[in-house]
Amino acid sequence: MTIDVRPASVFEDVRAVLGPKSPTANVCWCLSYRIPAKLNNQLRGPERGAYVAELCGADVAPGVLAYDGDEPVGWAAVAPRAETSFARSRTIPRLDELPVWSLWCVRVRPGHRKKGISHALIAGAVAFARDHGAPVVEAYPLDSGDAKVDLTMAYAGLRKNFERAGFVHAADTASVLAGHPRVLMRRDLR
């Protein structure tokens, strides 16, 4: 299997990975960290997908997609931290004034997991950020050790996967997800 990672500029492909089975469902669509909480709570059902469709049509895509042939099989959200709620986070520290990019969500479709797709997504997100001038990419994965992580909450990624991708532990955080602490990891692109 050859995985190709591309900018997430085709909405139908993003919908295949992130969208709900029912168009009226209020699923995340990977918006909870991208937009202010008030707007995130206001967008309901199909409005959420419409918002993501607009993001896919922007000059800079909202992330990257992994493809197995023509089939979209995974997603990673990556954007300048200043454009996310991480810019105002009280639990995830800001380490310096660099215009870092945040990589906060890695999702692989059921039936395609355990095939290295998350590794390809992390590498693809880093390359995408580098291509758009990012000096550093940050991630905020779970530091779960050997403990099993509920798949619905594993979107933040696992520390060991980011370490394999060349990220280093930069700081502890006060953020906890699914009972596991999150750490701030960085990959310097300078």
Short mmCIF file of C-alpha atoms in Angstrom, two decimals:
data_model
loop_
_atom_site.label_atom_id
_atom_site.label_comp_id
_atom_site.label_asym_id
_atom_site.label_seq_id
_atom_site.Cartn_x
_atom_site.Cartn_y
_atom_site.Cartn_z
CA MET A 1 0.00 0.00 0.00
CA THR A 2 1.33 3.41 -0.97
CA ILE A 3 -0.05 6.34 1.01
CA ASP A 4 -0.10 9.76 -0.60
CA VAL A 5 -0.66 12.82 1.61
CA ARG A 6 -2.17 15.93 0.00
CA PRO A 7 -3.64 19.26 1.13
CA ALA A 8 -7.25 18.87 2.27
CA SER A 9 -8.75 21.05 -0.43
CA VAL A 10 -11.44 18.65 -1.72
CA PHE A 11 -14.43 18.92 0.60
CA GLU A 12 -16.00 15.61 -0.45
CA ASP A 13 -12.81 13.82 0.59
CA VAL A 14 -12.71 15.64 3.94
CA ARG A 15 -16.36 14.71 4.45
CA ALA A 16 -15.51 11.04 3.78
CA VAL A 17 -13.08 11.08 6.72
CA LEU A 18 -14.67 13.57 9.16
CA GLY A 19 -18.32 13.84 8.21
CA PRO A 20 -21.23 12.20 10.01
CA LYS A 21 -23.44 9.47 8.57
CA SER A 22 -26.43 11.71 9.28
CA PRO A 23 -26.15 15.26 7.85
CA THR A 24 -28.01 16.65 10.88
CA ALA A 25 -25.53 15.24 13.42
CA ASN A 26 -23.49 17.72 15.44
CA VAL A 27 -20.11 16.02 15.13
CA CYS A 28 -16.82 17.83 15.60
CA TRP A 29 -15.67 18.15 11.95
CA CYS A 30 -12.34 19.05 13.63
CA LEU A 31 -13.62 22.55 14.38
CA SER A 32 -13.44 22.60 18.18
CA TYR A 33 -9.85 23.91 18.30
CA ARG A 34 -9.99 25.80 15.00
CA ILE A 35 -12.74 28.29 15.78
CA PRO A 36 -13.87 30.25 18.85
CA ALA A 37 -15.98 28.22 21.30
CA LYS A 38 -19.02 30.46 20.81
CA LEU A 39 -19.06 29.88 17.05
CA ASN A 40 -18.32 26.18 17.54
CA ASN A 41 -21.40 25.88 19.77
CA GLN A 42 -23.59 27.90 17.37
CA LEU A 43 -22.85 25.81 14.28
CA ARG A 44 -25.37 22.97 14.13
CA GLY A 45 -25.75 19.97 11.82
CA PRO A 46 -25.20 20.86 8.15
CA GLU A 47 -23.80 24.30 9.08
CA ARG A 48 -20.70 22.55 10.42
CA GLY A 49 -20.02 20.83 7.11
CA ALA A 50 -20.69 24.05 5.21
CA TYR A 51 -18.10 25.83 7.35
CA VAL A 52 -15.53 23.12 6.61
CA ALA A 53 -16.36 23.35 2.89
CA GLU A 54 -15.42 27.05 3.05
CA LEU A 55 -12.15 26.17 4.77
CA CYS A 56 -11.36 23.65 2.02
CA GLY A 57 -11.80 26.41 -0.58
CA ALA A 58 -9.40 28.83 1.14
CA ASP A 59 -5.93 29.60 -0.17
CA VAL A 60 -4.40 27.42 2.57
CA ALA A 61 -6.18 24.12 3.17
CA PRO A 62 -7.30 23.32 6.75
CA GLY A 63 -5.03 20.29 6.97
CA VAL A 64 -3.95 17.26 5.00
CA LEU A 65 -5.57 14.03 3.84
CA ALA A 66 -3.98 10.62 3.37
CA TYR A 67 -5.04 8.65 0.30
CA ASP A 68 -4.76 4.99 -0.52
CA GLY A 69 -5.06 5.31 -4.29
CA ASP A 70 -8.04 7.62 -4.78
CA GLU A 71 -9.67 6.77 -1.44
CA PRO A 72 -9.26 9.27 1.42
CA VAL A 73 -8.28 7.23 4.48
CA GLY A 74 -7.00 9.77 7.01
CA TRP A 75 -6.90 13.38 8.14
CA ALA A 76 -4.55 15.65 10.07
CA ALA A 77 -5.46 19.18 11.18
CA VAL A 78 -2.60 21.66 10.99
CA ALA A 79 -2.65 25.45 11.02
CA PRO A 80 -0.85 28.43 12.52
CA ARG A 81 -1.33 28.30 16.29
CA ALA A 82 -2.39 31.97 16.19
CA GLU A 83 -5.47 30.88 14.19
CA THR A 84 -6.55 28.27 16.74
CA SER A 85 -7.86 28.21 20.28
CA PHE A 86 -4.40 26.99 21.36
CA ALA A 87 -3.30 30.62 20.99
CA ARG A 88 -5.44 31.44 24.05
CA SER A 89 -5.09 28.17 25.93
CA ARG A 90 -4.69 28.30 29.70
CA THR A 91 -3.59 24.65 29.85
CA ILE A 92 -1.13 24.38 26.94
CA PRO A 93 1.72 26.87 27.35
CA ARG A 94 3.10 29.18 24.74
CA LEU A 95 6.87 28.74 24.78
CA ASP A 96 8.07 31.71 22.75
CA GLU A 97 7.06 34.26 20.13
CA LEU A 98 7.79 32.06 17.10
CA PRO A 99 4.87 31.79 14.64
CA VAL A 100 4.50 28.05 15.28
CA TRP A 101 1.95 25.83 13.59
CA SER A 102 -0.21 23.44 15.61
CA LEU A 103 -0.92 19.83 14.64
CA TRP A 104 -3.81 18.78 16.86
CA CYS A 105 -5.84 16.02 15.24
CA VAL A 106 -4.87 12.81 13.48
CA ARG A 107 -7.73 10.57 12.34
CA VAL A 108 -7.58 7.32 10.40
CA ARG A 109 -10.77 5.79 9.05
CA PRO A 110 -11.92 2.46 10.48
CA GLY A 111 -10.68 -0.42 8.35
CA HIS A 112 -7.44 1.42 7.59
CA ARG A 113 -5.86 1.57 11.03
CA LYS A 114 -2.59 -0.14 12.04
CA LYS A 115 -1.14 0.39 8.54
CA GLY A 116 1.17 3.33 9.21
CA ILE A 117 -1.27 5.96 7.98
CA SER A 118 -0.98 8.11 11.12
CA HIS A 119 2.80 8.23 10.61
CA ALA A 120 2.29 9.34 7.00
CA LEU A 121 -0.22 11.98 8.14
CA ILE A 122 2.16 13.44 10.72
CA ALA A 123 4.98 13.61 8.15
CA GLY A 124 2.61 15.11 5.58
CA ALA A 125 1.33 17.73 8.02
CA VAL A 126 4.90 18.73 8.87
CA ALA A 127 5.76 19.04 5.16
CA PHE A 128 2.60 21.10 4.56
CA ALA A 129 3.46 23.48 7.42
CA ARG A 130 7.06 23.75 6.18
CA ASP A 131 5.82 24.57 2.65
CA HIS A 132 3.77 27.41 4.17
CA GLY A 133 6.68 28.91 6.08
CA ALA A 134 6.28 27.37 9.53
CA PRO A 135 9.52 27.57 11.53
CA VAL A 136 8.25 25.05 14.10
CA VAL A 137 5.36 22.59 14.33
CA GLU A 138 3.84 21.83 17.72
CA ALA A 139 1.65 18.89 18.72
CA TYR A 140 -0.17 18.18 21.97
CA PRO A 141 -0.43 14.37 22.09
CA LEU A 142 -1.38 12.06 24.90
CA ASP A 143 1.45 10.76 27.06
CA SER A 144 -0.22 7.42 27.71
CA GLY A 145 2.85 5.24 28.14
CA ASP A 146 1.77 1.67 27.47
CA ALA A 147 -1.84 2.28 28.52
CA LYS A 148 -4.59 1.68 26.00
CA VAL A 149 -6.32 4.83 24.75
CA ASP A 150 -9.99 5.03 23.79
CA LEU A 151 -10.00 5.50 20.00
CA THR A 152 -12.60 8.26 20.16
CA MET A 153 -10.18 10.31 22.26
CA ALA A 154 -6.95 9.34 20.49
CA TYR A 155 -7.35 12.12 17.90
CA ALA A 156 -4.63 14.14 19.66
CA GLY A 157 -2.15 11.42 18.79
CA LEU A 158 0.28 9.55 20.97
CA ARG A 159 3.62 10.85 22.20
CA LYS A 160 5.53 7.86 20.82
CA ASN A 161 4.22 8.49 17.29
CA PHE A 162 5.37 12.10 17.39
CA GLU A 163 8.76 11.06 18.76
CA ARG A 164 9.13 8.70 15.78
CA ALA A 165 8.41 11.68 13.52
CA GLY A 166 11.25 13.75 15.00
CA PHE A 167 9.26 15.77 17.53
CA VAL A 168 10.84 16.38 20.94
CA HIS A 169 9.20 16.95 24.31
CA ALA A 170 9.25 20.71 24.87
CA ALA A 171 6.98 21.11 27.92
CA ASP A 172 4.44 19.46 30.12
CA THR A 173 0.92 20.89 30.01
CA ALA A 174 -2.01 21.15 32.40
CA SER A 175 -4.25 19.53 29.77
CA VAL A 176 -5.65 16.05 30.31
CA LEU A 177 -7.60 14.08 27.71
CA ALA A 178 -9.28 10.72 28.35
CA GLY A 179 -7.43 10.49 31.68
CA HIS A 180 -3.99 10.93 30.11
CA PRO A 181 -1.77 14.00 30.35
CA ARG A 182 -1.02 15.85 27.15
CA VAL A 183 2.50 17.04 26.44
CA LEU A 184 3.73 19.81 24.18
CA MET A 185 6.04 18.41 21.53
CA ARG A 186 7.89 20.36 18.87
CA ARG A 187 9.60 19.76 15.58
CA ASP A 188 11.96 22.55 14.57
CA LEU A 189 11.97 23.18 10.81
CA ARG A 190 14.60 25.93 10.75
#
